[in-house]
Coordinates of C-alpha atoms in Angstrom, one line a residue:
Chain A
M1 CA -20.2 20.5 16.6
V2 CA -20.2 24.2 15.9
P3 CA -18.4 26.4 18.4
K4 CA -20.7 28.8 20.3
K5 CA -20.1 32.5 20.3
D6 CA -18.6 33.6 23.5
D7 CA -19.6 36.7 25.4
D8 CA -17.1 39.0 23.5
D9 CA -18.4 37.7 20.2
K10 CA -22.1 38.3 21.1
E11 CA -21.3 41.9 21.7
N12 CA -19.7 42.3 18.4
P13 CA -22.3 43.2 15.6
D14 CA -19.7 42.4 12.9
F15 CA -19.3 38.8 14.1
K16 CA -18.6 36.4 11.3
E17 CA -18.4 32.7 11.5
P18 CA -14.7 31.9 12.0
F19 CA -14.8 29.1 9.5
D20 CA -16.8 27.3 6.9
K21 CA -19.7 25.8 8.8
F22 CA -20.6 23.7 5.8
I23 CA -17.3 21.8 5.9
H24 CA -17.3 21.7 9.7
E25 CA -20.2 19.2 9.8
P26 CA -18.4 16.0 11.1
S27 CA -19.4 13.7 8.3
R28 CA -18.6 16.2 5.6
L29 CA -15.3 17.0 7.3
K30 CA -14.3 13.4 7.3
I31 CA -15.1 13.1 3.6
M32 CA -13.3 16.3 2.7
A33 CA -10.2 15.4 4.8
Q34 CA -10.1 11.9 3.2
L35 CA -10.3 13.3 -0.3
F36 CA -7.8 16.0 0.5
V37 CA -5.0 13.5 1.1
V38 CA -5.5 11.4 -2.0
E39 CA -6.1 12.0 -5.7
S40 CA -9.5 10.2 -5.8
E41 CA -11.3 7.3 -4.1
D42 CA -14.2 5.1 -5.1
F43 CA -17.2 5.1 -2.9
I44 CA -16.4 1.7 -1.2
A45 CA -13.0 3.0 -0.1
L46 CA -14.5 6.3 1.1
K47 CA -17.1 4.4 3.1
V48 CA -14.4 2.1 4.7
Q49 CA -12.0 5.0 5.4
T50 CA -14.6 7.4 6.9
G51 CA -16.7 4.8 8.6
L52 CA -19.9 6.4 7.4
T53 CA -23.0 4.4 6.4
W54 CA -24.0 4.3 2.7
G55 CA -26.9 6.6 3.3
N56 CA -24.8 9.2 5.2
L57 CA -22.1 9.0 2.6
S58 CA -24.2 9.4 -0.4
S59 CA -26.3 12.3 1.1
H60 CA -23.2 14.2 2.1
I61 CA -21.4 13.6 -1.1
A62 CA -24.5 14.9 -2.9
K63 CA -24.4 18.1 -0.8
L64 CA -20.7 18.5 -1.3
E65 CA -21.1 18.0 -5.1
E66 CA -23.9 20.6 -5.1
K67 CA -21.6 23.0 -3.4
G68 CA -19.0 22.4 -6.0
Y69 CA -16.4 20.9 -3.5
V70 CA -16.5 17.4 -4.8
S71 CA -16.9 15.9 -8.2
V72 CA -18.2 12.4 -8.8
K73 CA -17.4 10.3 -11.9
K74 CA -19.2 7.1 -12.7
E75 CA -17.4 4.4 -14.7
F76 CA -18.3 0.9 -15.8
K77 CA -16.1 -2.1 -15.6
G78 CA -18.2 -4.6 -17.6
K79 CA -21.7 -4.3 -16.1
K80 CA -20.5 -3.1 -12.7
P81 CA -20.6 0.6 -12.0
R82 CA -17.9 2.3 -9.9
S83 CA -18.3 5.8 -8.6
W84 CA -15.1 7.8 -8.0
A85 CA -15.0 11.0 -5.9
N86 CA -12.4 13.6 -5.8
L87 CA -12.0 17.2 -4.5
T88 CA -12.4 19.9 -7.0
S89 CA -9.9 22.8 -7.0
K90 CA -12.7 24.9 -5.3
G91 CA -13.1 22.2 -2.7
R92 CA -9.3 21.9 -2.2
V93 CA -9.0 25.7 -1.7
A94 CA -12.0 25.7 0.7
F95 CA -10.6 22.9 2.8
E96 CA -7.2 24.6 3.0
E97 CA -8.9 27.8 4.1
Y98 CA -11.0 25.9 6.6
I99 CA -7.8 24.4 8.1
K100 CA -6.1 27.8 8.3
S101 CA -9.1 29.5 9.8
M102 CA -9.6 26.7 12.3
Q103 CA -6.0 26.9 13.4
G104 CA -6.3 30.7 13.7
F105 CA -9.5 30.4 15.6
L106 CA -8.1 27.9 18.1
T107 CA -4.9 29.9 18.5
E108 CA -7.0 33.0 19.2
K109 CA -9.2 31.2 21.7
V110 CA -6.1 29.8 23.5
E111 CA -4.6 33.3 23.7
K112 CA -7.9 34.7 25.0
G113 CA -8.0 31.9 27.6
K114 CA -4.5 32.7 28.8
K115 CA -5.3 36.4 29.3
K116 CA -8.5 35.6 31.3
Chain B
M1 CA -14.6 18.0 16.7
A2 CA -13.6 15.6 19.4
E3 CA -11.5 13.6 17.0
K4 CA -8.2 15.2 15.9
I5 CA -7.7 15.0 12.2
D6 CA -4.0 14.4 11.3
L7 CA -3.9 14.6 7.5
K8 CA -0.5 12.8 7.1
E9 CA -1.7 10.0 9.4
L10 CA -5.0 9.8 7.4
E11 CA -3.1 9.4 4.1
K12 CA -0.8 6.8 5.7
K13 CA -3.7 4.9 7.1
A14 CA -5.4 4.8 3.7
Y15 CA -2.1 3.7 2.0
K16 CA -1.3 1.0 4.6
S17 CA -4.8 -0.5 4.1
T18 CA -3.6 -1.7 0.7
F19 CA -1.2 -4.1 2.4
Q20 CA -3.4 -5.5 5.1
D21 CA -5.0 -8.1 2.8
G22 CA -1.8 -10.3 2.9
F23 CA -1.6 -10.7 -0.9
W24 CA 1.8 -9.0 -1.1
D25 CA 3.1 -11.4 1.6
I26 CA 1.8 -14.4 -0.2
F27 CA 3.3 -13.1 -3.5
I28 CA 6.7 -12.6 -2.0
G29 CA 6.6 -15.9 -0.1
M30 CA 5.8 -17.7 -3.4
I31 CA 8.7 -16.0 -5.1
F32 CA 11.0 -17.4 -2.5
M33 CA 9.4 -20.8 -2.8
A34 CA 10.3 -20.7 -6.5
F35 CA 13.9 -21.3 -5.5
A36 CA 12.9 -24.4 -3.6
L37 CA 11.0 -25.7 -6.6
M38 CA 13.9 -25.3 -9.0
P39 CA 15.4 -28.7 -8.5
L40 CA 12.1 -30.2 -9.7
G41 CA 13.5 -29.8 -13.2
D42 CA 15.5 -33.0 -12.5
V43 CA 12.3 -34.9 -11.7
F44 CA 11.0 -34.1 -15.2
E45 CA 14.4 -34.8 -16.7
L46 CA 14.7 -31.4 -18.2
P47 CA 18.2 -29.9 -19.0
E48 CA 19.4 -28.2 -15.8
M49 CA 19.2 -24.5 -16.7
I50 CA 16.0 -24.8 -18.9
G51 CA 14.3 -26.8 -16.2
M52 CA 15.2 -24.3 -13.5
L53 CA 14.0 -21.4 -15.7
L54 CA 10.8 -23.0 -16.8
I55 CA 9.8 -24.0 -13.2
S56 CA 10.7 -20.7 -11.6
L57 CA 9.2 -18.6 -14.4
G58 CA 6.0 -20.7 -14.3
W59 CA 5.7 -20.5 -10.6
N60 CA 6.5 -16.7 -10.5
I61 CA 3.9 -16.0 -13.2
G62 CA 1.4 -18.0 -11.1
A63 CA 2.3 -15.8 -8.1
V64 CA 1.7 -12.6 -10.1
V65 CA -1.6 -13.9 -11.4
F66 CA -2.7 -15.0 -7.9
M67 CA -1.9 -11.5 -6.6
I68 CA -3.7 -9.7 -9.4
L69 CA -6.8 -11.9 -9.1
G70 CA -6.8 -11.7 -5.3
K71 CA -6.6 -7.9 -5.4
K72 CA -9.3 -7.8 -8.1
Y73 CA -11.8 -10.2 -6.7
V74 CA -11.1 -10.1 -2.9
T75 CA -9.6 -6.8 -1.9
V76 CA -11.2 -4.2 -4.2
P77 CA -14.8 -5.4 -3.6
R78 CA -14.2 -5.1 0.2
I79 CA -12.1 -1.9 0.6
G80 CA -12.5 -0.3 -2.7
M81 CA -9.8 1.6 -4.7
I82 CA -7.8 4.7 -4.0
K83 CA -5.7 6.7 -6.3
F84 CA -2.9 8.3 -4.3
G85 CA -1.1 11.6 -4.7
P86 CA 1.9 12.4 -6.8
K87 CA 4.5 11.5 -4.2
R88 CA 3.2 7.9 -3.9
K89 CA 2.9 7.6 -7.7
A90 CA 6.5 8.8 -8.1
D91 CA 7.7 6.3 -5.5
Q92 CA 5.8 3.5 -7.3
R93 CA 7.4 4.6 -10.6
K94 CA 10.9 4.4 -9.0
V95 CA 10.1 0.8 -7.8
K96 CA 9.1 -0.2 -11.3
I97 CA 12.2 1.3 -12.9
Y98 CA 14.5 -0.2 -10.2
L99 CA 12.9 -3.6 -10.6
G100 CA 13.1 -3.4 -14.4
I101 CA 16.8 -2.7 -14.2
N102 CA 17.2 -5.6 -11.7
V103 CA 15.4 -8.1 -14.0
L104 CA 17.4 -6.9 -17.0
F105 CA 20.6 -7.4 -15.0
G106 CA 19.5 -10.8 -13.8
V107 CA 18.7 -11.9 -17.4
V108 CA 22.1 -10.7 -18.7
V109 CA 23.9 -12.5 -15.9
L110 CA 21.9 -15.7 -16.5
L111 CA 22.6 -15.5 -20.3
L112 CA 26.3 -15.0 -19.7
Q113 CA 26.3 -17.9 -17.3
M114 CA 24.4 -20.1 -19.8
T115 CA 26.8 -19.3 -22.6
G116 CA 29.8 -20.1 -20.3
K117 CA 31.1 -16.5 -20.5
F118 CA 31.7 -16.6 -16.7
G119 CA 33.8 -19.7 -17.0
F120 CA 37.0 -17.8 -16.3
I121 CA 35.8 -16.2 -13.1
T122 CA 36.3 -18.3 -10.0
V123 CA 34.2 -17.2 -7.1
Q124 CA 34.6 -18.6 -3.6
R125 CA 31.6 -20.3 -2.3
F126 CA 31.2 -17.9 0.6
A127 CA 31.6 -14.8 -1.7
L128 CA 29.0 -16.3 -4.0
S129 CA 26.5 -16.5 -1.1
I130 CA 27.1 -12.9 -0.3
L131 CA 26.5 -11.9 -3.9
L132 CA 23.4 -14.0 -4.2
G133 CA 22.1 -12.7 -0.9
L134 CA 22.6 -9.1 -2.0
F135 CA 21.0 -9.9 -5.3
I136 CA 17.8 -10.8 -3.3
S137 CA 18.0 -8.5 -0.3
L138 CA 18.8 -5.3 -2.2
P139 CA 15.8 -5.2 -4.6
F140 CA 13.4 -6.2 -1.8
G141 CA 14.9 -3.7 0.6
V142 CA 14.6 -0.9 -2.0
M143 CA 11.0 -2.0 -2.7
A144 CA 10.2 -1.9 1.1
Y145 CA 11.6 1.6 1.3
F146 CA 9.7 3.1 -1.7
L147 CA 6.5 1.1 -1.1
D148 CA 6.6 2.1 2.6
F149 CA 6.0 -1.5 3.5
P150 CA 8.0 -2.4 6.6
R151 CA 7.3 -6.2 6.7
L152 CA 9.2 -6.4 3.4
Y153 CA 12.5 -5.4 5.1
I154 CA 12.2 -8.6 7.2
Y155 CA 11.5 -10.7 4.1
A156 CA 14.4 -9.1 2.3
L157 CA 16.7 -10.0 5.1
L158 CA 15.3 -13.6 5.3
G159 CA 15.7 -14.0 1.5
G160 CA 19.3 -12.7 1.7
L161 CA 20.2 -15.0 4.5
G162 CA 18.8 -18.0 2.6
F163 CA 22.0 -18.7 0.6
F164 CA 24.1 -18.6 3.8
L165 CA 21.8 -21.1 5.4
I166 CA 22.0 -23.3 2.3
D167 CA 25.8 -23.3 2.6
L168 CA 25.4 -24.3 6.3
F169 CA 22.9 -27.1 5.6
E170 CA 25.0 -28.5 2.7
L171 CA 27.6 -29.4 5.3
F172 CA 25.2 -32.0 6.6
T173 CA 23.1 -32.9 3.5
S174 CA 23.7 -33.7 -0.1
G175 CA 21.9 -32.9 -3.4
P176 CA 19.3 -30.1 -3.5
I177 CA 17.8 -30.9 -0.1
A178 CA 19.3 -27.8 1.5
L179 CA 17.9 -25.5 -1.2
I180 CA 14.5 -27.1 -1.0
L181 CA 14.5 -26.9 2.8
V182 CA 15.8 -23.4 3.3
F183 CA 13.7 -21.6 0.7
G184 CA 10.7 -23.9 1.3
I185 CA 10.7 -22.9 4.9
I186 CA 11.4 -19.2 4.3
G187 CA 8.9 -18.9 1.5
G188 CA 6.4 -21.1 3.3
S189 CA 6.6 -19.0 6.5
I190 CA 6.0 -15.8 4.6
V191 CA 3.0 -17.4 2.8
I192 CA 1.6 -18.4 6.2
V193 CA 2.0 -14.8 7.5
G194 CA 0.2 -13.6 4.3
V195 CA -2.6 -16.2 4.8
I196 CA -3.0 -15.0 8.5
F197 CA -3.3 -11.4 7.3
L198 CA -5.8 -12.5 4.6
I199 CA -8.0 -14.3 7.1
K200 CA -8.0 -11.2 9.4
F201 CA -8.8 -9.0 6.5
L202 CA -11.7 -11.2 5.3
R203 CA -13.1 -11.1 8.9
K204 CA -12.7 -7.4 9.3
Y205 CA -14.1 -6.5 5.9
P206 CA -17.0 -8.7 4.8
L207 CA -18.4 -8.1 1.4
P208 CA -20.7 -5.0 1.4
K209 CA -24.4 -5.9 0.8

């Protein structure tokens, strides 16, 4: 759910999105938040913890990997493959910035609401 | 987003999920049950100390193997694997070091006892119960703290109380019945709790297709 620009923002030609819209997508946000609090997780754990379907999980992981936020490592235990995902340092920084900007955005909106 | 994301809570939830399979409970219950099995050495006519050692060691190795295999073949295929951050890793390291020291201390005490070096020390029965109780409760309590596993506090308390209960039971019974009953019931109850958790876990997380 991306916040809509309010009337003040629409009038401002220099309007910039207040936070990273790419991370803000709910499924990607779940994956990023989950990987932010641990060192790494395999795909099964990531699926269980985020509650996403296999299809959703793999498509969003692929997008996050493409963006350089997540790195995926495949290892084999015998014949069984196990894929591990972890946040890259770029992803960690991006998520921290996302949290900061989100907090700032919400504080600003609350202050504006109080004034109105 | 409608859902509020609490990062600390998220990490805690992921961490706690590693204890919901009941294998830790079954493992600890089996360790307590090992005390109840010690008198079996008499059945096989083994020398007292050696019989106790062989049986408890064998049973405890069985408990460790059961937990490792359970985690590998039951838990991991269902909920996957998570590598936690540096704080959790440091806590787990502390548990390992603490348990290592405890085992070493236990072995030294046992060796001194076997070689009769403690012969000159006379300990009152009640004081011995306190010592043995602490010897069980302390390591499990420390493990509960560092592993962030609250059920383990209860098990630590139960294990520590066991020796007092044996003293009480021995007022009405003879031979090793008190030991078998007390630790059989304590260990068995903890195993049952573990099995209930395991059944719930298997229902909640079927094998992914």
